[in-house]
PDB file of N, CA and C in Angstrom:
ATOM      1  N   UNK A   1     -80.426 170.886  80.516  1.00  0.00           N
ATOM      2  CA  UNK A   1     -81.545 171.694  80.111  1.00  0.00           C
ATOM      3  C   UNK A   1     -81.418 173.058  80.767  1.00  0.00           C
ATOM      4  N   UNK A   2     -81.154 173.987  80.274  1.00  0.00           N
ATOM      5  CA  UNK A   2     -81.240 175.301  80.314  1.00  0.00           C
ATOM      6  C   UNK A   2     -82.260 176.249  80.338  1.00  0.00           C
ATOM      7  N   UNK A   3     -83.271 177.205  81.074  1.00  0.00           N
ATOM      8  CA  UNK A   3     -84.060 177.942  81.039  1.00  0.00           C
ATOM      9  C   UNK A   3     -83.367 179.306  81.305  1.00  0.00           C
ATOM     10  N   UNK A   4     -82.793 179.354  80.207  1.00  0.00           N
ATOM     11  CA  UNK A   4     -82.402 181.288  80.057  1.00  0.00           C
ATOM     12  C   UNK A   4     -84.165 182.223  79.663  1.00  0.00           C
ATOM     13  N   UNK A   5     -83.952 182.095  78.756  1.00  0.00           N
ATOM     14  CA  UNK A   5     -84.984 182.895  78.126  1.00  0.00           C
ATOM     15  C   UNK A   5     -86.060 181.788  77.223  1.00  0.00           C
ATOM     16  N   UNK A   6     -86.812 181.768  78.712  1.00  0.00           N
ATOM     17  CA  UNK A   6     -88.183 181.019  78.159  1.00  0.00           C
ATOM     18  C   UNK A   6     -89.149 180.905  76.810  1.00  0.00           C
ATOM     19  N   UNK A   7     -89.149 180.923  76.164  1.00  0.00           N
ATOM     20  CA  UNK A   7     -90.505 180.678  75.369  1.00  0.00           C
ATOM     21  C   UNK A   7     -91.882 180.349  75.651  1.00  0.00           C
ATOM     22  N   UNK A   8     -92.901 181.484  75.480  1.00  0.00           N
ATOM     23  CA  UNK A   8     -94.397 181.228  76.299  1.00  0.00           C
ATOM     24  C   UNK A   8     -95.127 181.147  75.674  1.00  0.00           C
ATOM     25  N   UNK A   9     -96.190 180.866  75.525  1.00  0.00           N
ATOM     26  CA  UNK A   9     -97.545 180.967  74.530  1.00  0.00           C
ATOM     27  C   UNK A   9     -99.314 181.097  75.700  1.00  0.00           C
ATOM     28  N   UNK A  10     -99.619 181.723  74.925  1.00  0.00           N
ATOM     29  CA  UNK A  10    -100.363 181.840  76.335  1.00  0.00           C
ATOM     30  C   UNK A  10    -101.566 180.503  75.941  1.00  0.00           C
ATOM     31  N   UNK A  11    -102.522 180.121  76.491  1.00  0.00           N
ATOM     32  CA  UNK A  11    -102.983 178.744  76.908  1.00  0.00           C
ATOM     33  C   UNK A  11    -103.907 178.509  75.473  1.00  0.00           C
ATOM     34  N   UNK A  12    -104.786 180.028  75.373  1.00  0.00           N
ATOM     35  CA  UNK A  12    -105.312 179.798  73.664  1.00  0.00           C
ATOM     36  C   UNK A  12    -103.950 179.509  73.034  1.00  0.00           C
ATOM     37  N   UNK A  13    -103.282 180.404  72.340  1.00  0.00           N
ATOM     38  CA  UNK A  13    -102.320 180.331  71.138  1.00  0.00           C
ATOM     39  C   UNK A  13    -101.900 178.935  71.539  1.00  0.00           C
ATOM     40  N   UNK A  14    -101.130 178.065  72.138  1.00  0.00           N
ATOM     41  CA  UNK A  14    -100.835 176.423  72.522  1.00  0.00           C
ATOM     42  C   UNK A  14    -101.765 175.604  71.813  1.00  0.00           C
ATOM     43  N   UNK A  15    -102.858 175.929  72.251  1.00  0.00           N
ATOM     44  CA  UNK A  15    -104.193 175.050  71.809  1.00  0.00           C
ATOM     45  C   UNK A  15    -103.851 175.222  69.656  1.00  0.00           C
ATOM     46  N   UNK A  16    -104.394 176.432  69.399  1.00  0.00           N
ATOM     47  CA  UNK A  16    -104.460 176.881  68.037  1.00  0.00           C
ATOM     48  C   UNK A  16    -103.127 176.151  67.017  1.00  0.00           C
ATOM     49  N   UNK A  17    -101.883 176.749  68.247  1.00  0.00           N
ATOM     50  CA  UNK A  17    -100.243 176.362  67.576  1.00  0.00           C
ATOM     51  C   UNK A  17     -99.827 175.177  68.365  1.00  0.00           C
ATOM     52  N   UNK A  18    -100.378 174.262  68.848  1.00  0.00           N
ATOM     53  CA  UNK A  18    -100.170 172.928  68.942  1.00  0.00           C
ATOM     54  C   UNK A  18     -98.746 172.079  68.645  1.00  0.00           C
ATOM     55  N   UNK A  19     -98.891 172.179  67.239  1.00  0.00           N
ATOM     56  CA  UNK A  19     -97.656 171.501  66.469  1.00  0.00           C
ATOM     57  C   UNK A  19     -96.100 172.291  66.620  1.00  0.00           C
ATOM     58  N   UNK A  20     -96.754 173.841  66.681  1.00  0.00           N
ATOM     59  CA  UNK A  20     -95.050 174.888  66.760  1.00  0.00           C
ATOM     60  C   UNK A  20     -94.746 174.698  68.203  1.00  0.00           C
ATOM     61  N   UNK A  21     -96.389 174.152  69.329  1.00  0.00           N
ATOM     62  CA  UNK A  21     -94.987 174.347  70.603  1.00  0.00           C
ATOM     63  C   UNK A  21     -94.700 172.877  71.128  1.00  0.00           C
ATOM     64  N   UNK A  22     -94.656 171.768  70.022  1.00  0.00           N
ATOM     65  CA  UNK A  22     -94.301 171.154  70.203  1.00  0.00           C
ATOM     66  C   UNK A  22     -92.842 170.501  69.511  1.00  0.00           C
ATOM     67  N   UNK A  23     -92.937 171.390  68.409  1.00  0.00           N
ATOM     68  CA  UNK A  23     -91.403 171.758  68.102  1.00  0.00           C
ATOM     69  C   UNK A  23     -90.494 172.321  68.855  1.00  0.00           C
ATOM     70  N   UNK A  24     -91.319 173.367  69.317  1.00  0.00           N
ATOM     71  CA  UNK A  24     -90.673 174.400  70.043  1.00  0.00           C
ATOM     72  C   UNK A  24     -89.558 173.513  71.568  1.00  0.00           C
ATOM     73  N   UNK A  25     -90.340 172.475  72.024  1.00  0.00           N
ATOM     74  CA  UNK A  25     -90.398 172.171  73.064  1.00  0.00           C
ATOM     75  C   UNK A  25     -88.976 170.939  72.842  1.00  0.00           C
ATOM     76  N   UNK A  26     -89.101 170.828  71.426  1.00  0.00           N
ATOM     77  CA  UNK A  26     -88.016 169.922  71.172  1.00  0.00           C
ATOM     78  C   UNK A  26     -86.590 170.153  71.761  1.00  0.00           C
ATOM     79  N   UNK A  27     -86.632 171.313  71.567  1.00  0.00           N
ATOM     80  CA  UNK A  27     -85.281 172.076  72.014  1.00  0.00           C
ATOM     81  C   UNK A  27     -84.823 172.722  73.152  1.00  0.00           C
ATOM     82  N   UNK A  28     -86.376 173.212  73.624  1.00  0.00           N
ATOM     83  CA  UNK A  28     -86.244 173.982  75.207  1.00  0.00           C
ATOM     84  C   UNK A  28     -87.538 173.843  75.985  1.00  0.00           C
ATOM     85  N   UNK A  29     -88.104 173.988  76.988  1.00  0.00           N
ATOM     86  CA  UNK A  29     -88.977 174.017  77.551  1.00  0.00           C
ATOM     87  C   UNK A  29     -89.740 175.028  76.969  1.00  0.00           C
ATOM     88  N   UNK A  30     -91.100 175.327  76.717  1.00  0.00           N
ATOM     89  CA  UNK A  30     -91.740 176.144  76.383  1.00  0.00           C
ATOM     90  C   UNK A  30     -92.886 176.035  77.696  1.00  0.00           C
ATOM     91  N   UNK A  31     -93.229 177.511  77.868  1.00  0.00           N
ATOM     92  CA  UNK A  31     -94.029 178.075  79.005  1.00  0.00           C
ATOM     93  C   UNK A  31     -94.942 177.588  78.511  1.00  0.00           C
ATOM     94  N   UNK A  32     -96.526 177.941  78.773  1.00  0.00           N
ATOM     95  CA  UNK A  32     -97.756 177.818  78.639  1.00  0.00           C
ATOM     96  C   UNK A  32     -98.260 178.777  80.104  1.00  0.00           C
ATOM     97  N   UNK A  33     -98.814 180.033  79.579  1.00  0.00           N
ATOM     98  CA  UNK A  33     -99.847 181.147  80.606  1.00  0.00           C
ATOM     99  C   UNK A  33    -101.052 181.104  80.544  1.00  0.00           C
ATOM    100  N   UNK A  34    -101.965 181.263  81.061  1.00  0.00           N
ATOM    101  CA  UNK A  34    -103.329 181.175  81.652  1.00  0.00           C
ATOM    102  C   UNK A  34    -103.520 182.741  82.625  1.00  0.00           C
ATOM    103  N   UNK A  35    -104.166 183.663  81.863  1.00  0.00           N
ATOM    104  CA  UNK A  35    -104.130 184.766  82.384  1.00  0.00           C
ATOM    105  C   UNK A  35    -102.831 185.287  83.404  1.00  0.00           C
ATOM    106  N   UNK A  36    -102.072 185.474  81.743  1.00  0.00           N
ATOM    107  CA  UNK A  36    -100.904 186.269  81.811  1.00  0.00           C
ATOM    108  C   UNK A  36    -100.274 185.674  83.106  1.00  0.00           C
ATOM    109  N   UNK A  37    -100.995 183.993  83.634  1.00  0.00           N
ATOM    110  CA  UNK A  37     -99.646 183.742  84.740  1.00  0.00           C
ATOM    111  C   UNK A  37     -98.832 182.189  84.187  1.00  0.00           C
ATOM    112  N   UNK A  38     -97.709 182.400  84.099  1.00  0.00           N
ATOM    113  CA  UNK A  38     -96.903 180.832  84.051  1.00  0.00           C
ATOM    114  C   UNK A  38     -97.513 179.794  84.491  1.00  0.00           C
ATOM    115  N   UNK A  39     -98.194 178.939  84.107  1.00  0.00           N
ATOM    116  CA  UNK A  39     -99.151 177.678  84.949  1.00  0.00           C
ATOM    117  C   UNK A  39     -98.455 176.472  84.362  1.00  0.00           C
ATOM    118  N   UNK A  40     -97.762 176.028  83.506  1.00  0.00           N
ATOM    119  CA  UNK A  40     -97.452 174.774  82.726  1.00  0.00           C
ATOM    120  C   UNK A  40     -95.876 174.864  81.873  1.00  0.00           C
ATOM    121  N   UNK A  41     -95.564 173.657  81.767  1.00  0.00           N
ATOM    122  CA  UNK A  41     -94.184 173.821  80.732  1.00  0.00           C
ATOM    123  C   UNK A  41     -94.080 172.714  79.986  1.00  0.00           C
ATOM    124  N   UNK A  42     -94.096 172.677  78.814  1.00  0.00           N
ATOM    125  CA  UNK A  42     -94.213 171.493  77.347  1.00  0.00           C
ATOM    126  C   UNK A  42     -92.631 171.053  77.452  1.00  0.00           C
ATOM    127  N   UNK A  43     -92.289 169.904  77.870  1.00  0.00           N
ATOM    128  CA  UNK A  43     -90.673 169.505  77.460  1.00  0.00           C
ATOM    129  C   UNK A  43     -90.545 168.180  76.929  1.00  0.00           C
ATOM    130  N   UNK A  44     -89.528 168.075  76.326  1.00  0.00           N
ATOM    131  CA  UNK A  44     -89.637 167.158  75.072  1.00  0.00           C
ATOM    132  C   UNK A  44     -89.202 165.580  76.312  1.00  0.00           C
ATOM    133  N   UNK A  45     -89.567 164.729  75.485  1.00  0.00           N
ATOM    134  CA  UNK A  45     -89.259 163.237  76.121  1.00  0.00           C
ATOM    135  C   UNK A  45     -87.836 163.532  77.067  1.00  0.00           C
ATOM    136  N   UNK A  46     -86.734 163.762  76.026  1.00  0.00           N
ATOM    137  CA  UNK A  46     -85.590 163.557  76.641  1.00  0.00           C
ATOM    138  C   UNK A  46     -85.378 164.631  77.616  1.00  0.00           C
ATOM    139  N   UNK A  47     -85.521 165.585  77.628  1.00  0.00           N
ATOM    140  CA  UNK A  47     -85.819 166.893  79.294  1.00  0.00           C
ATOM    141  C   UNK A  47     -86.247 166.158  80.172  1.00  0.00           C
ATOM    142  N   UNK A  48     -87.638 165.575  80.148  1.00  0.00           N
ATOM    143  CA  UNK A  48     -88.384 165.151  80.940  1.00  0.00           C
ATOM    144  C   UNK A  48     -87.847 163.021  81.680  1.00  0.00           C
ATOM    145  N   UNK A  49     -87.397 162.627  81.023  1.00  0.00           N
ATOM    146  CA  UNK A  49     -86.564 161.185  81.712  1.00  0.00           C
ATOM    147  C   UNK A  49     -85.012 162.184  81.934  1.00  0.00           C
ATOM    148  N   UNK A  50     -84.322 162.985  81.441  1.00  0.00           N
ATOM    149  CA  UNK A  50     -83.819 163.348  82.387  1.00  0.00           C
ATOM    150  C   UNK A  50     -83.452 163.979  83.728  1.00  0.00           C
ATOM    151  N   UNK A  51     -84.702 164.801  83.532  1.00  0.00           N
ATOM    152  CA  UNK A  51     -85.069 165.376  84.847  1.00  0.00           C
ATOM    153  C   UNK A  51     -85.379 164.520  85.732  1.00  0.00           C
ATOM    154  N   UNK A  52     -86.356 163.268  85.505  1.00  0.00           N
ATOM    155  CA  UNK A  52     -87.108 162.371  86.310  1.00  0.00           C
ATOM    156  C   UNK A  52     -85.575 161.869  86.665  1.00  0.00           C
ATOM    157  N   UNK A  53     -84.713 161.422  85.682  1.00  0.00           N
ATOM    158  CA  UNK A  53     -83.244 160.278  86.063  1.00  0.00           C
ATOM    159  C   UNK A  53     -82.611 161.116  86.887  1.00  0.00           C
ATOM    160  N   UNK A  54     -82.486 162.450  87.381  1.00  0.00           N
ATOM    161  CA  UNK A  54     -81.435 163.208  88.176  1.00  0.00           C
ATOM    162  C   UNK A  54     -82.098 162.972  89.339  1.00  0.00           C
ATOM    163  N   UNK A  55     -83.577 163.380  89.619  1.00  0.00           N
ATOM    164  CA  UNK A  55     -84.550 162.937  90.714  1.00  0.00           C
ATOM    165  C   UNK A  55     -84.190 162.059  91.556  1.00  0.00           C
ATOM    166  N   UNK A  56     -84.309 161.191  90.697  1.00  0.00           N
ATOM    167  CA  UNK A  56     -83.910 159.583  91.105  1.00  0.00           C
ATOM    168  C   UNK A  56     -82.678 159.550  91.552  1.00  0.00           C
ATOM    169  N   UNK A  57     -81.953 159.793  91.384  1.00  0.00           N
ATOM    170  CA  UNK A  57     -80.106 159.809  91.563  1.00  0.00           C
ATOM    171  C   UNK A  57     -79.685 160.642  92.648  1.00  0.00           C
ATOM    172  N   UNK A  58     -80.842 161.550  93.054  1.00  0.00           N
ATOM    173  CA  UNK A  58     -80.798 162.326  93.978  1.00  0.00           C
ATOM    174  C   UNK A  58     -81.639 162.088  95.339  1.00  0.00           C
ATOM    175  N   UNK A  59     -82.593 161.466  94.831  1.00  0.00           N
ATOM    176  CA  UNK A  59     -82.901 160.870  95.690  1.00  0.00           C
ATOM    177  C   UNK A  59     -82.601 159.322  96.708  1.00  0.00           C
ATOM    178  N   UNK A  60     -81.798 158.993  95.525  1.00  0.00           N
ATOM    179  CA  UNK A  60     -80.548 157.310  96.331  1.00  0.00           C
ATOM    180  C   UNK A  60     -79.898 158.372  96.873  1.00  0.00           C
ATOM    181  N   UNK A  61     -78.854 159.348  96.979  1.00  0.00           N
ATOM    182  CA  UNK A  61     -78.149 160.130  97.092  1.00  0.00           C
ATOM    183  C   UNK A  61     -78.444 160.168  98.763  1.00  0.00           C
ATOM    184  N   UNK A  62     -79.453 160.359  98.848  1.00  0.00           N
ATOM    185  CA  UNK A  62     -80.541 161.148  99.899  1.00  0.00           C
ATOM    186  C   UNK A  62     -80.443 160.314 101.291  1.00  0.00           C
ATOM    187  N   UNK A  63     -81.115 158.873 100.868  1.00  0.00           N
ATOM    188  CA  UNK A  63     -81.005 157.452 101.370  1.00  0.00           C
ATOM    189  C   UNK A  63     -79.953 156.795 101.626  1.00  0.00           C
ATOM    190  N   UNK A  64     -78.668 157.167 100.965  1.00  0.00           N
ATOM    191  CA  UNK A  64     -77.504 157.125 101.600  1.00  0.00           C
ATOM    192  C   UNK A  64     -76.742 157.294 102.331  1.00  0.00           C
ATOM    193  N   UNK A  65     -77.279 158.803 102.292  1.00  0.00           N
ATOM    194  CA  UNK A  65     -76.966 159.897 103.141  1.00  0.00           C
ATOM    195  C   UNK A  65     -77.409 159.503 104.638  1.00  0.00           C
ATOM    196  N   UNK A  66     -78.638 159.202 104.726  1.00  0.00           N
ATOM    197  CA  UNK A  66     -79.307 159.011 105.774  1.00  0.00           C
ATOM    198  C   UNK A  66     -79.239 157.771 106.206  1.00  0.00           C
ATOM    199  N   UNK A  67     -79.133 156.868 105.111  1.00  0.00           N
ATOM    200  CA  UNK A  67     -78.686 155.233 106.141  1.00  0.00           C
ATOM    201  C   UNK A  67     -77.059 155.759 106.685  1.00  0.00           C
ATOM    202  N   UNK A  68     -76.648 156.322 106.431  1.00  0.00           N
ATOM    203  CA  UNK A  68     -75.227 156.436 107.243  1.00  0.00           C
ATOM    204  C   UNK A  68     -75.191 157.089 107.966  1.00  0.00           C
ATOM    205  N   UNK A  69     -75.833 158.340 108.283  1.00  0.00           N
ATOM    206  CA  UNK A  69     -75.846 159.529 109.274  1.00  0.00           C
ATOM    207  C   UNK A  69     -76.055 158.247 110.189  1.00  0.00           C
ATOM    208  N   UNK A  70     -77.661 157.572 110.121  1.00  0.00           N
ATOM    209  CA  UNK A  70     -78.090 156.664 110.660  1.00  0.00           C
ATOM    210  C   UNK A  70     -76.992 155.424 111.516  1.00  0.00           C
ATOM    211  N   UNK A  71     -76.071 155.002 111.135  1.00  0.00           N
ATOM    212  CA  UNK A  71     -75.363 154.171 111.159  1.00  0.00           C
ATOM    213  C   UNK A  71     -74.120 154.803 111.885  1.00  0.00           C
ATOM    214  N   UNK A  72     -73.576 156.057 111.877  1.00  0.00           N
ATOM    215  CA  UNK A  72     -72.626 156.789 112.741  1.00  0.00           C
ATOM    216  C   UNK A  72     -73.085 157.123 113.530  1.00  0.00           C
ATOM    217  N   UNK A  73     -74.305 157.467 113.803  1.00  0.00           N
ATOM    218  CA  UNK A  73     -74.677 157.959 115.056  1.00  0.00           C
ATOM    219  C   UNK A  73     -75.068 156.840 115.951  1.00  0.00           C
ATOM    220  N   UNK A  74     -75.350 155.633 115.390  1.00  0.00           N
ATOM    221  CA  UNK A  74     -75.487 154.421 116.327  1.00  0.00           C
ATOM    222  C   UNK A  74     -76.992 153.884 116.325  1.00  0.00           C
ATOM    223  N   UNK A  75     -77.742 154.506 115.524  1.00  0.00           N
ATOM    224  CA  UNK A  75     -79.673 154.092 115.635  1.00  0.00           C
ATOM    225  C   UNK A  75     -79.850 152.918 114.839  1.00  0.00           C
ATOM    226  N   UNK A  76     -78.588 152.701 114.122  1.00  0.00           N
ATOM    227  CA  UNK A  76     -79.399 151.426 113.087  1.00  0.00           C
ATOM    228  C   UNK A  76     -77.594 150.736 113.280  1.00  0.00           C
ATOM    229  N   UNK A  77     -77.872 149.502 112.875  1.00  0.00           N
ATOM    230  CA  UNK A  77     -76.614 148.815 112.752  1.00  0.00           C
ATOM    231  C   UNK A  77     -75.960 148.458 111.199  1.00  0.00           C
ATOM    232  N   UNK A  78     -75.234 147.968 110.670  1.00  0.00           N
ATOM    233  CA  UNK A  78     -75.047 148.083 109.356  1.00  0.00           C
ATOM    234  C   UNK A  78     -75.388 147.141 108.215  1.00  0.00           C
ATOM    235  N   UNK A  79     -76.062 146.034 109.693  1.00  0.00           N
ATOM    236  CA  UNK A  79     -76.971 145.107 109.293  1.00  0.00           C
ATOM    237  C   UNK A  79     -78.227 146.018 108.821  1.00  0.00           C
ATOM    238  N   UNK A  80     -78.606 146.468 109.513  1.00  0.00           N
ATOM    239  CA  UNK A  80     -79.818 147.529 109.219  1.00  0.00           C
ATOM    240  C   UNK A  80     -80.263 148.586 108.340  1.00  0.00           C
ATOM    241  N   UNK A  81     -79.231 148.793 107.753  1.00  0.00           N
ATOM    242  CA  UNK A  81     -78.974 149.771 106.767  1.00  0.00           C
ATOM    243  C   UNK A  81     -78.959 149.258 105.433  1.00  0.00           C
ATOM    244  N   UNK A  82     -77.917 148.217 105.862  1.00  0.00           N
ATOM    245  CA  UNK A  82     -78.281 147.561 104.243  1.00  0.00           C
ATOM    246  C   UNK A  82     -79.430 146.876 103.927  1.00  0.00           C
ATOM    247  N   UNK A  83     -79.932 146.284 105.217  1.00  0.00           N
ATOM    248  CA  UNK A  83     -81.227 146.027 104.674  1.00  0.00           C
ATOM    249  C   UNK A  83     -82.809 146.946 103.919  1.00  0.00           C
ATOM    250  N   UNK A  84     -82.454 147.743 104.670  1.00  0.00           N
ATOM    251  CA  UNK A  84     -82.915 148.931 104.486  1.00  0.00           C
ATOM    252  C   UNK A  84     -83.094 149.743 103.330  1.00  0.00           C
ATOM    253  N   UNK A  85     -81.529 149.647 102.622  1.00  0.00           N
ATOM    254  CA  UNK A  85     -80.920 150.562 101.169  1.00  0.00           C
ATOM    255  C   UNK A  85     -81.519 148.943 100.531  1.00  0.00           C
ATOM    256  N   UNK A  86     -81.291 147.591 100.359  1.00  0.00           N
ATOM    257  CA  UNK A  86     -81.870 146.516  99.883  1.00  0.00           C
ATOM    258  C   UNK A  86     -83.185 146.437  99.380  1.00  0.00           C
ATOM    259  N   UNK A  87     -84.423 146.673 100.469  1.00  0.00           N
ATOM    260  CA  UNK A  87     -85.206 147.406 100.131  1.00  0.00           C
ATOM    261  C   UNK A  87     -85.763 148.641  99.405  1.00  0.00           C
ATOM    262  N   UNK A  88     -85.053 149.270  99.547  1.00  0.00           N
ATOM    263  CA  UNK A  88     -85.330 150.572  98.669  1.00  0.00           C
ATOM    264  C   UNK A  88     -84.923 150.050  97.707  1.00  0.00           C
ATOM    265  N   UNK A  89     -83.930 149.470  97.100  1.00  0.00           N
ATOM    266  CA  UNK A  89     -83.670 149.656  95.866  1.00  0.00           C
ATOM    267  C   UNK A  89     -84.744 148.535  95.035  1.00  0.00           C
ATOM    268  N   UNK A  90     -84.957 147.863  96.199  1.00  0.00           N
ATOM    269  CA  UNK A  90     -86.186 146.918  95.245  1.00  0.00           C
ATOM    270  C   UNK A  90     -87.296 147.644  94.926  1.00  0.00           C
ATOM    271  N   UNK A  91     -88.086 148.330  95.745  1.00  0.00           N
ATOM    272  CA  UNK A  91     -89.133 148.915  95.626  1.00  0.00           C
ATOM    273  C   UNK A  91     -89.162 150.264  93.990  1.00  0.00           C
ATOM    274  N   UNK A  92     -87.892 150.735  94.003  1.00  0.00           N
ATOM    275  CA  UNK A  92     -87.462 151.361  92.803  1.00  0.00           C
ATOM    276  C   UNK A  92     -87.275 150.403  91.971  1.00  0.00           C
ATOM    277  N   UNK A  93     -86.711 149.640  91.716  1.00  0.00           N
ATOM    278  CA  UNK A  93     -86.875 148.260  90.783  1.00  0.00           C
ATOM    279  C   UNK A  93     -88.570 148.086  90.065  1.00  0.00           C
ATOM    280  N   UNK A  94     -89.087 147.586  91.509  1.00  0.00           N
ATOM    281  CA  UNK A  94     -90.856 147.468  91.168  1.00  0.00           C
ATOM    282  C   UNK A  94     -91.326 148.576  90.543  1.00  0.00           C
ATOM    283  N   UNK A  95     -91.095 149.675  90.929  1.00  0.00           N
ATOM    284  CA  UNK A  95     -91.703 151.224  90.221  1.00  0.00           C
ATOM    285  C   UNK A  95     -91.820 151.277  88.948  1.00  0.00           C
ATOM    286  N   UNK A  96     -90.202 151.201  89.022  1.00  0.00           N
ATOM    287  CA  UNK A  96     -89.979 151.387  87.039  1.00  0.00           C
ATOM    288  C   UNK A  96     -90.492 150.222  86.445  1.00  0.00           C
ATOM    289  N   UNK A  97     -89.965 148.977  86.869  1.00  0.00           N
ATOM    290  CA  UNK A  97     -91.186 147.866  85.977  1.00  0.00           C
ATOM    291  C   UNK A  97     -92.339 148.327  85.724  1.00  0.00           C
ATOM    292  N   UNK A  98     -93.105 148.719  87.005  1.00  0.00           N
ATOM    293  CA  UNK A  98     -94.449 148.913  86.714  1.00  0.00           C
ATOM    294  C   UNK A  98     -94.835 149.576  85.662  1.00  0.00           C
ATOM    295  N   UNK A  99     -93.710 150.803  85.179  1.00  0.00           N
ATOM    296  CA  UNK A  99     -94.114 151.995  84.458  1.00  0.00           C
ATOM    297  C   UNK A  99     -94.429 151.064  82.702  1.00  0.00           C
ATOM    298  N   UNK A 100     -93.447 150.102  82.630  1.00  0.00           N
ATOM    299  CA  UNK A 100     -93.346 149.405  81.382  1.00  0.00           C
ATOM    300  C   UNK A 100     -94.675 148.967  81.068  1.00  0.00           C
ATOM    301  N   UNK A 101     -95.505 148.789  82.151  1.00  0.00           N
ATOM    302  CA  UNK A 101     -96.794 147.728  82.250  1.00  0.00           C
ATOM    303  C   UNK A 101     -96.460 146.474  81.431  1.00  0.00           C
ATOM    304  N   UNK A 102     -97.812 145.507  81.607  1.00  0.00           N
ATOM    305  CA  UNK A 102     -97.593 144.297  80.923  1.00  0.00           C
ATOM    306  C   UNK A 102     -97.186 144.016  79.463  1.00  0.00           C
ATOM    307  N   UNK A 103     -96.141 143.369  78.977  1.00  0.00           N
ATOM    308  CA  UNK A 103     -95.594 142.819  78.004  1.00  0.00           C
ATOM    309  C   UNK A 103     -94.975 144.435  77.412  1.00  0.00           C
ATOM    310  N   UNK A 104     -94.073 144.846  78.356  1.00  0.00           N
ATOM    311  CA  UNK A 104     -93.118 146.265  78.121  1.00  0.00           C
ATOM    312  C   UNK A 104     -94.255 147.672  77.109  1.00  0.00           C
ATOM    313  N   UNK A 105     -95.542 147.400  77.401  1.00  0.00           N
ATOM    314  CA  UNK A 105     -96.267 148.748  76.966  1.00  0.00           C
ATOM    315  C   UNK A 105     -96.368 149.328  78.058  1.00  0.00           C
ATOM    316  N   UNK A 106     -96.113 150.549  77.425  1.00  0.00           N
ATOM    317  CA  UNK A 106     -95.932 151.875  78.623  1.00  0.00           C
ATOM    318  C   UNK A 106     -97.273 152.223  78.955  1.00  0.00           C
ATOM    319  N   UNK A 107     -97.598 152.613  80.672  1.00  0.00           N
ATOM    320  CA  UNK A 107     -98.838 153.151  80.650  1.00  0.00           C
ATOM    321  C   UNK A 107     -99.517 154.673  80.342  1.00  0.00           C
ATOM    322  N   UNK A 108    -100.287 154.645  80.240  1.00  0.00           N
ATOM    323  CA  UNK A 108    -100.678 156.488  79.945  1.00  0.00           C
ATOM    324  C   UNK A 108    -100.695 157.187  80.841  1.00  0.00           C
TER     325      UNK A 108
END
């Protein structure tokens, strides 16, 4: 996803053109202003789970990083770490289930 040259609408025109900046949004992020300042950005499904999926990937990234700093420097053992990264990855497990809610409907 690329933000060269934004597309804006200011917060009336969005409201009025609804449907164009949601076309609009199909393709690129579209701004949304509120007295002439940037406050919001419309992005289509797939922008938005990919942004959230890099997050995520960056954030194991993170936890890796740090169970091992952790683990070379001698504060945790490697028993400890994996238990540790074990945990985390369950708790991310539970998250995203949750998001499915009961019988795989998504929540609002």
């Amino acid at each position: 996803m690329q933000m060269s040259q934004t597309l804006t609408f200011s917060a009336r025109d969005a409201k009025t053109r609804f449907g164009e900046v949601l076309d609009e949004a199909l393709g690129q992020p579209v701004g949304i202003t509120r007295h002439d300042r940037l406050t919001a950005y419309v992005v289509s499904k797939r922008d938005f789970e990919a942004l959230v999926g890099k997050v995520q990937e960056l954030e194991d990234q993170l936890w890796l990083a740090k169970a091992d700093a952790a683990r070379n420097e001698g504060f945790a053992s490697t028993k400890e770490v994996e238990a540790l990264l074990a945990s985390h990855r369950t708790v991310g497990n539970e998250i995203n289930n949750d998001k499915a809610g009961p019988k795989g409907r998504k929540k609002a």
